[in-house]
mmCIF file of C-alpha atoms in Angstrom:
data_model
loop_
_atom_site.group_PDB
_atom_site.id
_atom_site.type_symbol
_atom_site.label_atom_id
_atom_site.label_comp_id
_atom_site.label_asym_id
_atom_site.label_seq_id
_atom_site.Cartn_x
_atom_site.Cartn_y
_atom_site.Cartn_z
ATOM 1 C CA MET Y 191 -27.351 -28.091 13.318
ATOM 2 C CA ALA Y 192 -27.729 -27.451 9.621
ATOM 3 C CA ILE Y 193 -30.181 -25.597 7.456
ATOM 4 C CA PHE Y 194 -30.233 -27.154 4.015
ATOM 5 C CA TYR Y 195 -30.971 -24.977 1.034
ATOM 6 C CA GLU Y 196 -31.305 -25.158 -2.708
ATOM 7 C CA VAL Y 197 -30.512 -22.412 -5.172
ATOM 8 C CA TYR Y 198 -33.173 -21.374 -7.682
ATOM 9 C CA GLN Y 199 -33.582 -18.730 -10.355
ATOM 10 C CA ASP Y 200 -36.406 -16.203 -10.160
ATOM 11 C CA ASN Y 201 -38.338 -16.517 -13.423
ATOM 12 C CA ARG Y 202 -41.324 -14.281 -12.637
ATOM 13 C CA GLU Y 203 -41.923 -12.108 -15.709
ATOM 14 C CA LYS Y 204 -42.822 -8.847 -13.954
ATOM 15 C CA ASN Y 205 -40.229 -9.082 -11.202
ATOM 16 C CA PRO Y 206 -37.346 -6.584 -11.501
ATOM 17 C CA HIS Y 207 -35.043 -9.323 -10.166
ATOM 18 C CA LYS Y 208 -35.988 -11.830 -12.885
ATOM 19 C CA GLY Y 209 -33.012 -14.036 -13.675
ATOM 20 C CA LYS Y 210 -31.357 -13.544 -10.267
ATOM 21 C CA PHE Y 211 -30.539 -16.497 -8.033
ATOM 22 C CA TYR Y 212 -31.855 -17.036 -4.511
ATOM 23 C CA ALA Y 213 -31.809 -19.799 -1.939
ATOM 24 C CA ARG Y 214 -34.784 -21.482 -0.295
ATOM 25 C CA ALA Y 215 -34.742 -23.683 2.769
ATOM 26 C CA LYS Y 216 -35.114 -27.363 1.926
ATOM 27 C CA THR Y 217 -36.005 -30.174 4.295
ATOM 28 C CA ILE Y 218 -34.402 -33.598 4.022
ATOM 29 C CA GLY Y 219 -37.340 -35.537 5.424
ATOM 30 C CA THR Y 220 -40.004 -35.606 8.098
ATOM 31 C CA LYS Y 221 -39.815 -36.692 11.711
ATOM 32 C CA ASP Y 222 -43.043 -37.597 13.439
ATOM 33 C CA LEU Y 223 -44.348 -38.285 16.932
ATOM 34 C CA ARG Y 224 -42.910 -41.805 16.960
ATOM 35 C CA ASP Y 225 -39.431 -40.548 16.057
ATOM 36 C CA ILE Y 226 -39.612 -37.979 18.846
ATOM 37 C CA ALA Y 227 -40.881 -40.578 21.323
ATOM 38 C CA GLU Y 228 -38.084 -42.995 20.380
ATOM 39 C CA ILE Y 229 -35.398 -40.422 21.167
ATOM 40 C CA ILE Y 230 -37.076 -39.299 24.386
ATOM 41 C CA GLN Y 231 -37.318 -42.955 25.436
ATOM 42 C CA ARG Y 232 -33.555 -43.313 24.973
ATOM 43 C CA ASN Y 233 -32.838 -40.103 26.897
ATOM 44 C CA ALA Y 234 -35.339 -40.545 29.735
ATOM 45 C CA SER Y 235 -36.602 -43.369 31.886
ATOM 46 C CA MET Y 236 -39.927 -43.755 30.090
ATOM 47 C CA LYS Y 237 -41.353 -46.273 27.656
ATOM 48 C CA ARG Y 238 -42.003 -45.074 24.129
ATOM 49 C CA SER Y 239 -45.725 -45.785 24.540
ATOM 50 C CA ASP Y 240 -45.817 -43.517 27.621
ATOM 51 C CA VAL Y 241 -44.037 -40.742 25.747
ATOM 52 C CA VAL Y 242 -46.462 -41.063 22.809
ATOM 53 C CA ALA Y 243 -49.399 -40.854 25.221
ATOM 54 C CA VAL Y 244 -48.009 -37.709 26.875
ATOM 55 C CA LEU Y 245 -47.206 -35.994 23.555
ATOM 56 C CA THR Y 246 -50.622 -36.881 22.130
ATOM 57 C CA GLU Y 247 -52.292 -35.409 25.203
ATOM 58 C CA LEU Y 248 -50.031 -32.341 24.949
ATOM 59 C CA ALA Y 249 -51.305 -31.693 21.425
ATOM 60 C CA GLU Y 250 -54.917 -31.951 22.596
ATOM 61 C CA VAL Y 251 -54.363 -29.644 25.588
ATOM 62 C CA VAL Y 252 -52.478 -27.057 23.516
ATOM 63 C CA GLY Y 253 -55.257 -27.130 20.910
ATOM 64 C CA SER Y 254 -57.879 -26.642 23.604
ATOM 65 C CA PHE Y 255 -55.989 -23.672 25.120
ATOM 66 C CA LEU Y 256 -55.655 -22.071 21.681
ATOM 67 C CA GLU Y 257 -59.375 -22.561 20.995
ATOM 68 C CA ASP Y 258 -60.136 -20.861 24.332
ATOM 69 C CA GLY Y 259 -58.107 -17.791 23.303
ATOM 70 C CA TYR Y 260 -54.865 -18.348 25.210
ATOM 71 C CA ARG Y 261 -51.248 -18.013 24.094
ATOM 72 C CA VAL Y 262 -49.405 -21.215 24.926
ATOM 73 C CA LYS Y 263 -45.772 -20.962 26.028
ATOM 74 C CA LEU Y 264 -43.672 -24.126 25.886
ATOM 75 C CA GLU Y 265 -40.395 -23.348 27.660
ATOM 76 C CA GLY Y 266 -37.382 -24.107 25.499
ATOM 77 C CA LEU Y 267 -39.564 -24.264 22.395
ATOM 78 C CA GLY Y 268 -41.625 -21.122 21.927
ATOM 79 C CA VAL Y 269 -45.095 -19.596 21.959
ATOM 80 C CA LEU Y 270 -48.173 -20.623 19.977
ATOM 81 C CA LYS Y 271 -51.186 -18.390 19.407
ATOM 82 C CA MET Y 272 -54.092 -18.041 17.003
ATOM 83 C CA GLY Y 273 -54.188 -15.575 14.132
ATOM 84 C CA ILE Y 274 -56.884 -14.665 11.612
ATOM 85 C CA ARG Y 275 -57.058 -13.454 8.021
ATOM 86 C CA THR Y 276 -59.647 -10.799 7.322
ATOM 87 C CA VAL Y 277 -60.986 -8.654 4.520
ATOM 88 C CA PRO Y 278 -61.755 -5.009 5.306
ATOM 89 C CA ALA Y 279 -65.062 -3.392 6.173
ATOM 90 C CA ASP Y 280 -65.699 0.287 5.600
ATOM 91 C CA THR Y 281 -66.717 0.888 9.215
ATOM 92 C CA GLU Y 282 -66.434 -0.972 12.523
ATOM 93 C CA LYS Y 283 -70.224 -1.308 12.595
ATOM 94 C CA GLU Y 284 -70.193 -3.008 9.167
ATOM 95 C CA PHE Y 285 -67.577 -5.564 10.252
ATOM 96 C CA LYS Y 286 -69.224 -9.001 10.544
ATOM 97 C CA PRO Y 287 -67.158 -12.065 11.491
ATOM 98 C CA GLU Y 288 -69.025 -14.339 9.076
ATOM 99 C CA LYS Y 289 -68.347 -11.923 6.201
ATOM 100 C CA ASN Y 290 -64.947 -10.394 7.026
ATOM 101 C CA ILE Y 291 -63.017 -13.182 8.785
ATOM 102 C CA LYS Y 292 -61.791 -15.528 6.048
ATOM 103 C CA SER Y 293 -59.644 -18.032 7.946
ATOM 104 C CA SER Y 294 -57.706 -18.775 11.087
ATOM 105 C CA HIS Y 295 -54.195 -20.128 11.539
ATOM 106 C CA ILE Y 296 -51.715 -20.958 14.267
ATOM 107 C CA LEU Y 297 -48.698 -18.692 14.723
ATOM 108 C CA PHE Y 298 -45.466 -19.945 16.263
ATOM 109 C CA GLN Y 299 -42.685 -17.773 17.634
ATOM 110 C CA ALA Y 300 -39.528 -19.606 18.630
ATOM 111 C CA GLU Y 301 -38.172 -18.866 22.089
ATOM 112 C CA THR Y 302 -35.287 -16.407 22.114
ATOM 113 C CA GLU Y 303 -32.730 -15.344 24.651
ATOM 114 C CA LYS Y 304 -30.675 -12.188 24.935
ATOM 115 C CA GLU Y 305 -26.990 -12.537 24.192
ATOM 116 C CA SER Y 306 -24.805 -11.250 27.013
ATOM 117 C CA LEU Y 307 -23.334 -7.783 26.469
ATOM 118 C CA SER Y 308 -25.578 -7.240 23.437
ATOM 119 C CA THR Y 309 -29.097 -6.206 22.526
ATOM 120 C CA ARG Y 310 -29.232 -9.074 20.041
ATOM 121 C CA ARG Y 311 -31.548 -12.036 20.628
ATOM 122 C CA THR Y 312 -30.993 -15.578 19.336
ATOM 123 C CA ARG Y 313 -33.416 -18.475 18.904
ATOM 124 C CA VAL Y 314 -32.951 -21.098 21.590
ATOM 125 C CA LEU Y 315 -33.784 -23.931 19.155
ATOM 126 C CA ALA Y 316 -31.275 -22.892 16.544
ATOM 127 C CA ARG Y 317 -28.189 -21.453 18.209
ATOM 128 C CA LYS Y 318 -25.449 -22.896 16.042
ATOM 129 C CA LEU Y 319 -26.442 -23.125 12.401
ATOM 130 C CA ASP Y 320 -24.488 -24.199 9.365
ATOM 131 C CA TYR Y 321 -25.871 -23.630 5.889
ATOM 132 C CA LYS Y 322 -25.461 -26.599 3.566
ATOM 133 C CA ASN Y 323 -26.515 -26.950 -0.035
ATOM 134 C CA VAL Y 324 -28.916 -29.891 -0.279
ATOM 135 C CA LYS Y 325 -27.053 -30.985 -3.445
ATOM 136 C CA THR Y 326 -24.106 -32.030 -1.267
ATOM 137 C CA LEU Y 327 -26.390 -34.546 0.450
ATOM 138 C CA GLU Y 328 -27.638 -35.843 -2.877
ATOM 139 C CA LYS Y 329 -24.055 -36.301 -4.109
ATOM 140 C CA LYS Y 330 -23.088 -38.220 -0.966
ATOM 141 C CA ALA Y 331 -26.147 -40.446 -1.301
ATOM 142 C CA LYS Y 332 -25.315 -41.266 -4.931
ATOM 143 C CA LYS Y 333 -21.704 -42.268 -4.243
ATOM 144 C CA PRO Y 334 -21.321 -46.043 -4.395
ATOM 145 C CA LYS Y 335 -19.972 -47.585 -1.237
ATOM 146 C CA THR Y 336 -16.641 -49.330 -1.668
ATOM 147 C CA PRO Y 337 -16.333 -52.775 -0.102
#
């Protein structure tokens, strides 16, 4: 599995690290429900339409659980839960949801497992990672194919 990155220069005027170079993760595309269903169809004895139906229903059920205040654990994937952004109130009595809660969002924490003989934990979804500069992909894509 690879994480693609691109290198960029920090140009923020007031940053003490202005001019330094950093990397940011870069995606190479998007995979959607149909792509997932196609692969599951190949790996399991289900039709793609059945897989799409199950995954669509999964999204609705997960959303409903989150709206009801539950954490949702998907084994092998991770945990989803709701979070909120707030602005402060001077006292607990003065805190009003309509005034102090500004937005809600969904938090995701990837499932981890403890490495044997260590206190270190690793993400189940991303055990073996290589870091690849996205420019190497662009160079490969630009090379003309020889007949």
